[in-house]
Coordinates of C-alpha atoms and ligand atoms in Angstrom, one line a residue:
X1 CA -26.5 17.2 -17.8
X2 CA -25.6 19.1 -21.2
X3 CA -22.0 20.3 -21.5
X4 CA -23.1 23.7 -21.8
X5 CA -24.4 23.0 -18.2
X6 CA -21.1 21.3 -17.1
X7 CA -19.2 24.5 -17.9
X8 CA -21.3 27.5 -17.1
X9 CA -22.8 26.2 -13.9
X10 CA -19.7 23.7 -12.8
X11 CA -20.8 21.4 -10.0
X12 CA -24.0 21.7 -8.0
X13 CA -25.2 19.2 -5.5
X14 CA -28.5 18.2 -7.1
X15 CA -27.1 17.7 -10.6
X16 CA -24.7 15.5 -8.8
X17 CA -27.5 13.4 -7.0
X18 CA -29.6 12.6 -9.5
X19 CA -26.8 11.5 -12.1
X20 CA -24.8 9.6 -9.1
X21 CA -27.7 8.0 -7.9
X22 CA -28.6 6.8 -11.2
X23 CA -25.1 5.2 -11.3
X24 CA -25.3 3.3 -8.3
X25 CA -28.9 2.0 -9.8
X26 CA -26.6 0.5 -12.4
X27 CA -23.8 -0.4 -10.2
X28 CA -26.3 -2.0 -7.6
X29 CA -28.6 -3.7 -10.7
X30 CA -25.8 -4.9 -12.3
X31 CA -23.6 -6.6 -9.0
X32 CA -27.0 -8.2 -7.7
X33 CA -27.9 -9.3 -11.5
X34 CA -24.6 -10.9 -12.1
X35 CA -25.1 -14.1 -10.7
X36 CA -28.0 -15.2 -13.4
X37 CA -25.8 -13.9 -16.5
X38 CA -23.7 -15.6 -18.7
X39 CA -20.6 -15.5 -16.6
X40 CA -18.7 -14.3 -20.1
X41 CA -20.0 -13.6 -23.6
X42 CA -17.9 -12.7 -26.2
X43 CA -18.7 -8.9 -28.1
X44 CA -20.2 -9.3 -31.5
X45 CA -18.5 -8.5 -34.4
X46 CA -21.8 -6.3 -34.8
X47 CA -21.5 -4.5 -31.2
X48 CA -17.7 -3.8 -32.0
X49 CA -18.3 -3.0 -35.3
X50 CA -21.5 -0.3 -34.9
X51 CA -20.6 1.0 -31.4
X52 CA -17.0 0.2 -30.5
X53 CA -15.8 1.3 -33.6
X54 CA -16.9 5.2 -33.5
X55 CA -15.0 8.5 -33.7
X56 CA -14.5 10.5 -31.5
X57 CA -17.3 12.5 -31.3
X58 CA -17.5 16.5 -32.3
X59 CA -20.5 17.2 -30.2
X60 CA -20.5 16.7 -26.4
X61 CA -23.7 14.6 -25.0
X62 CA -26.1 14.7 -22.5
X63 CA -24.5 12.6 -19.4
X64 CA -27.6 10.6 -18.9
X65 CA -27.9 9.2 -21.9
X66 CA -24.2 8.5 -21.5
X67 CA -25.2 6.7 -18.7
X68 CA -27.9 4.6 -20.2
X69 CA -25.4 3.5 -23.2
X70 CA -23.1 1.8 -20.5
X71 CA -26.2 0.3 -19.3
X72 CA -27.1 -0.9 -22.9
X73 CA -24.1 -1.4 -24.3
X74 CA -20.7 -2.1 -22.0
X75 CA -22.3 -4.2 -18.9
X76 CA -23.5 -6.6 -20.4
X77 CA -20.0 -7.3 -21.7
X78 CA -18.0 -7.9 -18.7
X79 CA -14.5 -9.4 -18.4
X80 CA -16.1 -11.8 -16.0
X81 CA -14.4 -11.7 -12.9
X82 CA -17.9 -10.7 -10.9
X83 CA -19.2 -13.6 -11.2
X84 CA -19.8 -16.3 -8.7
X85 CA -17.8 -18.9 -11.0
X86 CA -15.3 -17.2 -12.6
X87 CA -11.6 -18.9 -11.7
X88 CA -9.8 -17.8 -14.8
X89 CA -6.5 -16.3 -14.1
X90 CA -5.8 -14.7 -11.3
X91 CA -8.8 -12.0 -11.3
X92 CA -11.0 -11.6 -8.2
X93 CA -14.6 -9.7 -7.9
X94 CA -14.2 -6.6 -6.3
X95 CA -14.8 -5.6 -2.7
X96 CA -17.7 -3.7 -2.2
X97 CA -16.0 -1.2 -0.1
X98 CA -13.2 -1.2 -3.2
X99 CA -16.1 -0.4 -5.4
X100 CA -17.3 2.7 -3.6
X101 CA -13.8 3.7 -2.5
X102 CA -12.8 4.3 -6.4
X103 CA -15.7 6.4 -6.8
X104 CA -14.7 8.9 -3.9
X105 CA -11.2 8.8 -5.0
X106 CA -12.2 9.6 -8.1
X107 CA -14.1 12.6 -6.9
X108 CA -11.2 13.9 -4.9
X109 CA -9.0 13.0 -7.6
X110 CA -5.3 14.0 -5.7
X111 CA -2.3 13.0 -7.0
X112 CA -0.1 11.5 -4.3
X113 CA 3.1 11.9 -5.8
X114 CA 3.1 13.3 -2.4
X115 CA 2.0 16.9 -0.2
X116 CA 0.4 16.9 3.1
X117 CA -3.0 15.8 2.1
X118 CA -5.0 12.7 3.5
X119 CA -5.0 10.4 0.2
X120 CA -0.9 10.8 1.3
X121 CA -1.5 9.6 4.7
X122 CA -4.0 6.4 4.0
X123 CA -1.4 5.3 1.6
X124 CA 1.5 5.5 4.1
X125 CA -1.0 3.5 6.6
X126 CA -2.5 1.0 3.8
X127 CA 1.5 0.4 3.0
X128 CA 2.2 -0.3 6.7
X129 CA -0.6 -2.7 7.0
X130 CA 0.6 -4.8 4.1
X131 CA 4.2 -4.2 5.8
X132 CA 2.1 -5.9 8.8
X133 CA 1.0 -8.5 7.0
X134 CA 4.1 -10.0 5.6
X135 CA 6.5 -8.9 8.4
X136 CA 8.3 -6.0 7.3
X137 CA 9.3 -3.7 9.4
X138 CA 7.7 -0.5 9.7
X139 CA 10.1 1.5 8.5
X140 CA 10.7 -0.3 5.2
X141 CA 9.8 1.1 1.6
X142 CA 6.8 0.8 -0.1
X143 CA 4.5 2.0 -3.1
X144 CA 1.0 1.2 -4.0
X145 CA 1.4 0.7 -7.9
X146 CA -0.9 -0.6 -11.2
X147 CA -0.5 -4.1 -10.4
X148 CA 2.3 -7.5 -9.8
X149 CA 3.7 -6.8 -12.5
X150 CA 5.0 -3.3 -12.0
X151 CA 5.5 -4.0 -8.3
X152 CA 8.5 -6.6 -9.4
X153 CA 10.0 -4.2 -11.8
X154 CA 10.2 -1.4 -9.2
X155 CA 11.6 -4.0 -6.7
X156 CA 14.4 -5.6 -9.8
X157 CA 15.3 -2.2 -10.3
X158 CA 16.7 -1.6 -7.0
X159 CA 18.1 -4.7 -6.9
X160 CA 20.1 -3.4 -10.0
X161 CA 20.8 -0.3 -8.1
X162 CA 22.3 -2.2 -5.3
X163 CA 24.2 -5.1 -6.8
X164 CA 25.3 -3.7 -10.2
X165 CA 28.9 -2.8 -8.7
X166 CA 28.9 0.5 -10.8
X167 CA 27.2 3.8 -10.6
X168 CA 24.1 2.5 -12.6
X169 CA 22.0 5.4 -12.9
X170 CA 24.7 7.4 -14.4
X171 CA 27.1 5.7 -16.0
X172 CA 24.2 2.7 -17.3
X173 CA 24.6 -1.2 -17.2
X174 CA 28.0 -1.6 -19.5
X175 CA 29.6 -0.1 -16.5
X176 CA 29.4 -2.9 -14.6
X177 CA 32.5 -4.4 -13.6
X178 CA 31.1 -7.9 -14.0
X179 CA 27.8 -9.9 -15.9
X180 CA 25.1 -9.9 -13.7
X181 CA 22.6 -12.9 -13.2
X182 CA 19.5 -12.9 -12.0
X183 CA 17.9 -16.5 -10.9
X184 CA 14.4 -17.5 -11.7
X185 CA 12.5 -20.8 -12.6
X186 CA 10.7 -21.8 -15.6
X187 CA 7.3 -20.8 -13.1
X188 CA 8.1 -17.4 -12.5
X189 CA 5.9 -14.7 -14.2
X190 CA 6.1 -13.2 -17.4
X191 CA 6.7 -10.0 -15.8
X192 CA 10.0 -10.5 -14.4
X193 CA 11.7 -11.5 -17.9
X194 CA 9.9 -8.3 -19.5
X195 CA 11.6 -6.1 -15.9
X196 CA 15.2 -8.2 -16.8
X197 CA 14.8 -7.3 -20.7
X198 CA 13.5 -3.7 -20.0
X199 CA 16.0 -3.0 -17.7
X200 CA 18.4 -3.5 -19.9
X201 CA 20.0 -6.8 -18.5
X202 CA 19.1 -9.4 -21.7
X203 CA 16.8 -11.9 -20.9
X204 CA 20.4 -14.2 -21.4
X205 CA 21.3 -13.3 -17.5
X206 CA 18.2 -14.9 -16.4
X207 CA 18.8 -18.6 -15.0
X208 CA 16.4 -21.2 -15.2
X209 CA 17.2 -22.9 -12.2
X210 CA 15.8 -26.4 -12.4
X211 CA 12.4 -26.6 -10.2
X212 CA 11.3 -30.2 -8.1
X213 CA 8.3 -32.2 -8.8
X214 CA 5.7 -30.1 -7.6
X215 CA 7.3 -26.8 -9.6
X216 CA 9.5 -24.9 -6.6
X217 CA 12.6 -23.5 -7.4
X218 CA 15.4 -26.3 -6.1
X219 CA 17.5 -25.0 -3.4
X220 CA 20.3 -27.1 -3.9
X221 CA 20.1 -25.9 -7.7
X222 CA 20.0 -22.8 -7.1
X223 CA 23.1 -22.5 -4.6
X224 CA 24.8 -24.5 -7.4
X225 CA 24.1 -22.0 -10.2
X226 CA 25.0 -18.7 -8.1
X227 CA 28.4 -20.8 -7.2
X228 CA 28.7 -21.7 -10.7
X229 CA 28.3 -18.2 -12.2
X230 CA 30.7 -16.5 -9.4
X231 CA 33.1 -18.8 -10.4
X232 CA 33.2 -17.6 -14.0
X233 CA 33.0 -13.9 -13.1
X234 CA 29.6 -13.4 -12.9
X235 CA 27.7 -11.2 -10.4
X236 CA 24.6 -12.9 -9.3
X237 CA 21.8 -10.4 -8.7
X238 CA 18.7 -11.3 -7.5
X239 CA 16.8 -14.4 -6.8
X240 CA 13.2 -14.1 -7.8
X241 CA 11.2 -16.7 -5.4
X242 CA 7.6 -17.0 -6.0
X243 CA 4.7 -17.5 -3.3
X244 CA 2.2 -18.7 -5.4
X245 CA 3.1 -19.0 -8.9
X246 CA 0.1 -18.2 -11.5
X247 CA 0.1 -21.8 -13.2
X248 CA 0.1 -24.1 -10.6
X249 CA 0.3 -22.2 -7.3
X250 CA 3.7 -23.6 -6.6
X251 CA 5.2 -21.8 -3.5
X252 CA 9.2 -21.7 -3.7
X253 CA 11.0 -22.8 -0.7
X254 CA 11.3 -19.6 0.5
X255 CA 13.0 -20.6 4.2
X256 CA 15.8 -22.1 2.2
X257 CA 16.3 -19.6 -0.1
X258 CA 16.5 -16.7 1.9
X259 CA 19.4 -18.3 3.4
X260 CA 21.1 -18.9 0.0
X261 CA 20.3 -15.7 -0.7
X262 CA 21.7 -14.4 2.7
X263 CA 24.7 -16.2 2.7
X264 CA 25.8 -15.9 -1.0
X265 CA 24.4 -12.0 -0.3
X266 CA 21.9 -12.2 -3.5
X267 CA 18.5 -9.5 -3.5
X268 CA 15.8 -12.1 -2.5
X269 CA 13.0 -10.4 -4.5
X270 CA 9.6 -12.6 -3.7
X271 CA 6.4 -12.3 -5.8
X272 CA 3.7 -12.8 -4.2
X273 CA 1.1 -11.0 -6.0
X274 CA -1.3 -13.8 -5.6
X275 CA 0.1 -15.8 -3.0
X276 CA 1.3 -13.9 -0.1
X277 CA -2.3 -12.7 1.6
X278 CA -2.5 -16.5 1.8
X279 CA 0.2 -16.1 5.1
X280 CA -3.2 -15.3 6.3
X281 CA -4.5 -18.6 6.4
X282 CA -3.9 -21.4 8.7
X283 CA -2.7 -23.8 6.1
X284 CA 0.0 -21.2 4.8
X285 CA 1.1 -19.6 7.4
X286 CA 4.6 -21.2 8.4
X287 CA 5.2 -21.5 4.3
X288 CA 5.0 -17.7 3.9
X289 CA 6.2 -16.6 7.2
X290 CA 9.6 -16.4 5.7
X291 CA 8.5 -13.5 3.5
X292 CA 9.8 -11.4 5.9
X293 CA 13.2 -12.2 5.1
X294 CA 12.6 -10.9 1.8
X295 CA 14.9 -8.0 0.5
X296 CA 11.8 -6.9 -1.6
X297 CA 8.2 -8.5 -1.6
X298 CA 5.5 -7.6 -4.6
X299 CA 1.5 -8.2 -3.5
X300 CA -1.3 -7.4 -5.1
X301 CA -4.1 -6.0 -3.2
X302 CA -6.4 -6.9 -6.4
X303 CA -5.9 -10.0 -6.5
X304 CA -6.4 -12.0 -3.5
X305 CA -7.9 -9.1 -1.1
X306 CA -11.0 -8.3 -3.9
X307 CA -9.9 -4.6 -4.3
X308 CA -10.9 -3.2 -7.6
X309 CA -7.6 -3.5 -10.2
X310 CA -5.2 -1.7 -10.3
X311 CA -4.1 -2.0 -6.6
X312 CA -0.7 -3.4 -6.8
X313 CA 2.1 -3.0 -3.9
X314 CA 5.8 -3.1 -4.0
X315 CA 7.7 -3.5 -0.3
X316 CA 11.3 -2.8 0.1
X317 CA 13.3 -3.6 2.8
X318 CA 15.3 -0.4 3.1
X319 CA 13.5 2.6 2.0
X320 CA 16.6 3.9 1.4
X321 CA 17.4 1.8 -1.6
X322 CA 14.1 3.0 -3.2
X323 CA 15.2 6.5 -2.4
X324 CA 18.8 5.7 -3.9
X325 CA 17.4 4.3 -7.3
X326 CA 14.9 6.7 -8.0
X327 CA 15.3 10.1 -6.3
X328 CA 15.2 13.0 -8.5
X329 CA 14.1 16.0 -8.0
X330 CA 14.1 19.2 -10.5
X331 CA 13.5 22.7 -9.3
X332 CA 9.5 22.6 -10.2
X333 CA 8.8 20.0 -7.9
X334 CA 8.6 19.7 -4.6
X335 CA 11.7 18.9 -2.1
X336 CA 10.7 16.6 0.1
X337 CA 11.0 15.8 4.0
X338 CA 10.7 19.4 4.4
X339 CA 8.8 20.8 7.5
X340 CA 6.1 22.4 5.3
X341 CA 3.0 21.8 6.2
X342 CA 2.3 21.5 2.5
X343 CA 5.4 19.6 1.6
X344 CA 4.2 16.9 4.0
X345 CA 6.2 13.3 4.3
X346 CA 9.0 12.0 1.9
X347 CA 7.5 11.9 -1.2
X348 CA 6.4 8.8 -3.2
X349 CA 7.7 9.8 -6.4
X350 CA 10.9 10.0 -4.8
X351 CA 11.3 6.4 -4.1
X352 CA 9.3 5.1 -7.6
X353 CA 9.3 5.8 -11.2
X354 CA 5.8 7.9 -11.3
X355 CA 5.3 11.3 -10.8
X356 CA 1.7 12.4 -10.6
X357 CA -0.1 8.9 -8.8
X358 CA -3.6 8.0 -7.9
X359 CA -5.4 8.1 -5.0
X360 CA -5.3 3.9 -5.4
X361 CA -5.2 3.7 -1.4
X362 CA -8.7 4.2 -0.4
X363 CA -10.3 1.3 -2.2
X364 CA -7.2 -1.0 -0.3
X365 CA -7.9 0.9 3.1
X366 CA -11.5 0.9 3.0
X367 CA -11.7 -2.7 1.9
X368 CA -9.0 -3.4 4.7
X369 CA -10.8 -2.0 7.2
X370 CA -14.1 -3.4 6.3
X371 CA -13.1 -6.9 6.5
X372 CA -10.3 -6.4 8.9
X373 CA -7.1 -9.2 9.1
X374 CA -10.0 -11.8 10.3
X375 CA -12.3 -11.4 7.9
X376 CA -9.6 -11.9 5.1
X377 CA -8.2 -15.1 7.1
X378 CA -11.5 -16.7 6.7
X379 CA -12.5 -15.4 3.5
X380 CA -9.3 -17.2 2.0
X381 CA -9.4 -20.1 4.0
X382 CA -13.1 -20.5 2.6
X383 CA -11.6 -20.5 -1.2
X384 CA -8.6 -22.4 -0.2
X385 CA -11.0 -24.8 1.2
X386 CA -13.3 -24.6 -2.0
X387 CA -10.0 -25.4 -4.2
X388 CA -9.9 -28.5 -1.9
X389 CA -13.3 -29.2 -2.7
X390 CA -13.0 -29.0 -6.3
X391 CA -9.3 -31.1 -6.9
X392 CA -11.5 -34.0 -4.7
X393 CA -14.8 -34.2 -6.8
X394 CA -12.2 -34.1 -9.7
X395 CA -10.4 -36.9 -8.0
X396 CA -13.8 -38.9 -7.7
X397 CA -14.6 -38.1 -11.1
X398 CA -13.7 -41.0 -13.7
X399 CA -13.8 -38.7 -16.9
X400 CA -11.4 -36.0 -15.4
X401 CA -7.6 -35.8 -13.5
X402 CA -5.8 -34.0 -11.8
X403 CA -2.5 -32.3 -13.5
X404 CA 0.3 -31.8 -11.4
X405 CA -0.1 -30.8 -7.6
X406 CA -2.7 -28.5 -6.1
X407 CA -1.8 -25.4 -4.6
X408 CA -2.9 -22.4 -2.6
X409 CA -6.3 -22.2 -4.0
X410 CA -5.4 -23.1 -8.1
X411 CA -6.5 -26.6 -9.3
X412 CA -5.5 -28.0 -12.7
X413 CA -7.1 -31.2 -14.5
X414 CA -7.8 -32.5 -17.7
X415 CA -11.0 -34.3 -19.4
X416 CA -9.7 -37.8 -20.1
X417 CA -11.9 -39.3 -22.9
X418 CA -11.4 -43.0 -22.8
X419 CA -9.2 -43.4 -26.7
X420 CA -7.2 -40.6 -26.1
X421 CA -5.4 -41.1 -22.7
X422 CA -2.4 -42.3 -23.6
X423 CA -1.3 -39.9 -26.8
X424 CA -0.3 -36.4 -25.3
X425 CA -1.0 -34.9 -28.5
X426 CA -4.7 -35.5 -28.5
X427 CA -5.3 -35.1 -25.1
X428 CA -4.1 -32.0 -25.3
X429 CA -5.8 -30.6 -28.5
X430 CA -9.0 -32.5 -26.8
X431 CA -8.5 -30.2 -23.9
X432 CA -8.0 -27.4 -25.9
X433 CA -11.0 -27.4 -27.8
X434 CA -13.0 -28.0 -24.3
X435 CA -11.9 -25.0 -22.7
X436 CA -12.9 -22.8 -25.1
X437 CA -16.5 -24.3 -25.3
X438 CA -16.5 -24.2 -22.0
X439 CA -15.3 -20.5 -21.5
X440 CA -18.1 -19.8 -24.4
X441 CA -20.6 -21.6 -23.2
X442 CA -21.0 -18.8 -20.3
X443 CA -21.5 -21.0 -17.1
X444 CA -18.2 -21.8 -16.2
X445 CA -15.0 -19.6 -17.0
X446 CA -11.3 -21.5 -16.7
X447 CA -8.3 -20.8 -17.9
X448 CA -5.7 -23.2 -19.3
X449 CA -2.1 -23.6 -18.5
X450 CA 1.3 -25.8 -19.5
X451 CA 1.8 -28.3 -16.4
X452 CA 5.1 -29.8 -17.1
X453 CA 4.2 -29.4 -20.7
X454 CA 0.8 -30.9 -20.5
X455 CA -1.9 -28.6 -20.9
X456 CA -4.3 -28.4 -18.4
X457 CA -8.1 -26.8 -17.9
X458 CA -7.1 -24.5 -14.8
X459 CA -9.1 -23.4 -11.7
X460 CA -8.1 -20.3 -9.9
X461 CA -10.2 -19.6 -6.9
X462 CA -10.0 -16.0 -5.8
X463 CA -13.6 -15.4 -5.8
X464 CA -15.2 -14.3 -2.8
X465 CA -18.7 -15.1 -4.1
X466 CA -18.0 -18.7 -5.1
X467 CA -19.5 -21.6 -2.9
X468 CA -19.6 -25.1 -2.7
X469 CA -22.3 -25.4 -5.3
X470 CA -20.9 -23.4 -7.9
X471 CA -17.6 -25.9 -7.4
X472 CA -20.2 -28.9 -7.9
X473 CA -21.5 -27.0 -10.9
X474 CA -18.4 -27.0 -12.4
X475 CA -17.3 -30.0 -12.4
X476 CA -20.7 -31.4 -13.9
X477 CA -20.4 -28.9 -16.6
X478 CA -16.9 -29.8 -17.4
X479 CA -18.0 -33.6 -18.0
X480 CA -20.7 -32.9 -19.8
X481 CA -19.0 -30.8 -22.1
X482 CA -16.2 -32.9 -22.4
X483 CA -18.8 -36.1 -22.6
X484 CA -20.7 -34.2 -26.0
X485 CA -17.2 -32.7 -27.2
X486 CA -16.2 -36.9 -27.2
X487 CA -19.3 -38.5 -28.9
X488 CA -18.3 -35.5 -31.3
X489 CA -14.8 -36.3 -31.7
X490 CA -15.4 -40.2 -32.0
X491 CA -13.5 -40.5 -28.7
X492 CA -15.6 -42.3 -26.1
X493 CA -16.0 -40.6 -23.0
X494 CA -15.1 -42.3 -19.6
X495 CA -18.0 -41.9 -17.9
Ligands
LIG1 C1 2.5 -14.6 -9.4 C2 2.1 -13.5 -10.3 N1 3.1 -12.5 -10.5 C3 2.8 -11.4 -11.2 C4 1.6 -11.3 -11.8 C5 1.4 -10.0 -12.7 O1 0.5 -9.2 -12.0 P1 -0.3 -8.0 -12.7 O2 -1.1 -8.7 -13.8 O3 -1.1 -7.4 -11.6 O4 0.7 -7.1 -13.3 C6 0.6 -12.2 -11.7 C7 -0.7 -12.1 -12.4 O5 -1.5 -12.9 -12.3 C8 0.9 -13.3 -10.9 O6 0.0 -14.3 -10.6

């Protein structure tokens, strides 16, 4: 389809067809191919340099030979994450019902800033499944937003509303009658330092409270540090817990510290962005229960749930605090509440920072409903189980060990070659060098991690389409590859 055609003749049905079905040939051809690819190949300097590397172009081009350059020339480059053995990070495949949910919303294309429209609607129901699912009540907060990372800043920030002790939003942090502290462990995302620093609070007011052997916050710790700063005329804040941290999996004790934070009347802010769907699951269940108890809980629908990025959700006990933190509302936007039929529900950008918002709910309530609470339960239990499978053949295995202690479904190890085991230092650059062989090499992707300061080849399984063989694979691949990377080395392997 030519732009002139675009603009003169605007949308017809068949024009539609016949470029959308040759978009789901590329869609279908390339999920049903992905299995047999390299699982990641790197873009050549070439490909970045002759087709990456273009202007923007003048002249407007026909959409089907848009549609073939994707084919020729951005597929084959994926990030990864489709594939069957692809644990790196914390990225999942995508639902099928995610994939074909973005494409409608991108066809109705609302905003849901808010209105009385039905992207509005879903998103109110998606956010009172996920309410569901961690044991909020129904009448708490909530926003669908890009991703974990956003969802902890929104929840922080109304944490700051509440426990600054000033008029925050007015008269700004220096206000505050007191320092405020915000308690976190040397586990807890990236994110949440970047939310302390952006929000103005110095990264200086987080405290690193010491965490136990397996990496969870230490309750006694962290009762001692809110004590300690009260008694030197310091407001503590917020307590970030995690359930499921991105290194190691580590789950804080959550039971315990929601009664800290009850007690010393902290903000318990939780992120679970990867680990909360896990309260699923019959292994995790009475660990995560206590989520409910939360004052504000972050989950990310793409991660553990397989809907296409960004799906990310922030929960707030008492809408009311949203609504306190971020309401405002000039004259050329909508009130809200109002019994319009066009003004619809309270409006989301009343209770978050964005204003016009996509339609991100469909692709989380299609792939909700298509899998149902059940079909998630077993879908996670299945990778927690496969996270099982791999920390045992690693235990088996004489060449490879386990680094610090499995959890949820993430499993870190190291290739051991005979020489090097007991110098840190080598081992570590050893390992090093074998990841990135073996996220090159295309059969295997991993990702690496500090484990108590050790680094560590790391297994995240969040992949709906790994099995049992592909965890057999793996570990074969991984001592072959650290086996040749020995022999190369001069370090003997330990076969
Ligand atoms: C525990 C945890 N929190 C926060 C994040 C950040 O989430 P996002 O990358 O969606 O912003 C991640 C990402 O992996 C995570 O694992």
């Amino acid at each position: 389809m030519s732009i002139e055609h675009d603009l003169a003749q605007g949308w017809d049905a068949d024009t539609i067809r016949g470029l959308g079905y040759a978009v789901v040939d590329l869609i279908a051809d390339y999920l049903a191919a992905l299995p047999g690819q390299p699982v990641f190949r790197a873009v050549p300097e070439e490909q970045i340099a002759s087709y990456f590397s273009r202007p923007v172009p003048e002249e407007g081009e026909d959409l089907s030979a848009i549609i073939e350059q994707v084919r020729e020339n951005v597929l084959c480059y994926p990030f990864g994450n489709g594939h069957p053995r692809f644990w790196g990070w914390v990225n999942s495949p995508p639902t099928l019902a995610g994939i074909l949910g973005d494409a409608v919303a991108a066809a109705m294309n609302p905003s849901c800033a808010g209105g009385n429209h039905a992207a509005i609607h879903l998103e109110r129901q998606v956010l009172g499944w996920l309410k569901q699912l961690v044991g909020f009540p129904q009448d708490a907060g909530g926003l669908l937003v890009g991703g974990g990372s956003l969802a902890s800043l929104t929840g922080l920030a109304v944490a700051r509303h509440v426990h600054s002790g000033c008029d925050v939003r007015q008269d700004g942090l220096h206000a505050a009658p007191r320092p405020l502290a915000v308690y976190v462990s040397s586990e807890t995302h990236s994110a949440v330092r970047k939310s302390i620093e952006l929000m103005g609070l110095g990264s200086r007011s987080l405290r690193l409270v010491p965490v136990d052997d397996r990496l969870r916050i230490r309750a006694d710790a962290l009762r001692h540090a809110i004590l300690e700063d009260r008694a030197r005329g310091i407001q503590p804040m917020a307590v970030v817990a995690t359930a499921g941290t991105a290194s190691t999996g580590a789950v804080d004790p959550l039971s315990s510290i929601a009664d800290i934070c009850a007690e010393q009347r902290v903000w318990l802010h939780v992120d679970g962005a990867y680990g909360a769907p896990a309260v699923l699951s019959g292994q995790y269940r009475d660990e995560l229960r206590p989520l409910e108890r939360a004052d504000s809980v972050a989950l990310d629908p793409h991660k553990w749930l397989g809907v296409p990025v960004e799906a990310g959700a922030i929960l707030v006990r008492n809408e009311s605090d949203m609504r306190a933190t971020f309401r405002l509302v000039p004259p050329y936007l909508q009130a809200s509440g109002s019994e319009d039929p066009v003004h619809g529900p309270p409006w989301f950008s009343e209770i978050g920072f964005q204003q016009t918002r996509g339609f991100r709910a469909l692709k989380v309530w299609m792939s909700l409903k298509h899998f149902g609470l059940r079909g998630y339960a077993r879908m996670i239990e299945r990778q927690l189980e496969l996270a099982g499978l791999l920390a045992e053949e690693i235990r088996r295995s004489t060449s490879l060990q386990i680094v610090g202690t499995p959890s949820l479904s993430i499993v870190c190890f190291r290739y051991l070659p005979q020489e090097s085991a007991a110098d840190r230092a080598v081992l570590d650059s050893f390992n090093r060098v074998l990841l990135r062989r073996i996220q090159t090499g295309g059969q295997v992707f991993l990702s690496g991690t500090l484990v108590k300061e050790e680094f560590a080849l790391r297994a995240c399984i969040v992949n709906h389409r790994s099995t049992p063989d592909d965890v057999r694979f793996a570990v074969r691949h991984v001592q072959e590859e650290g086996q040749k990377l020995a022999s190369e080395t001069g370090l003997n392997a330990c076969v």
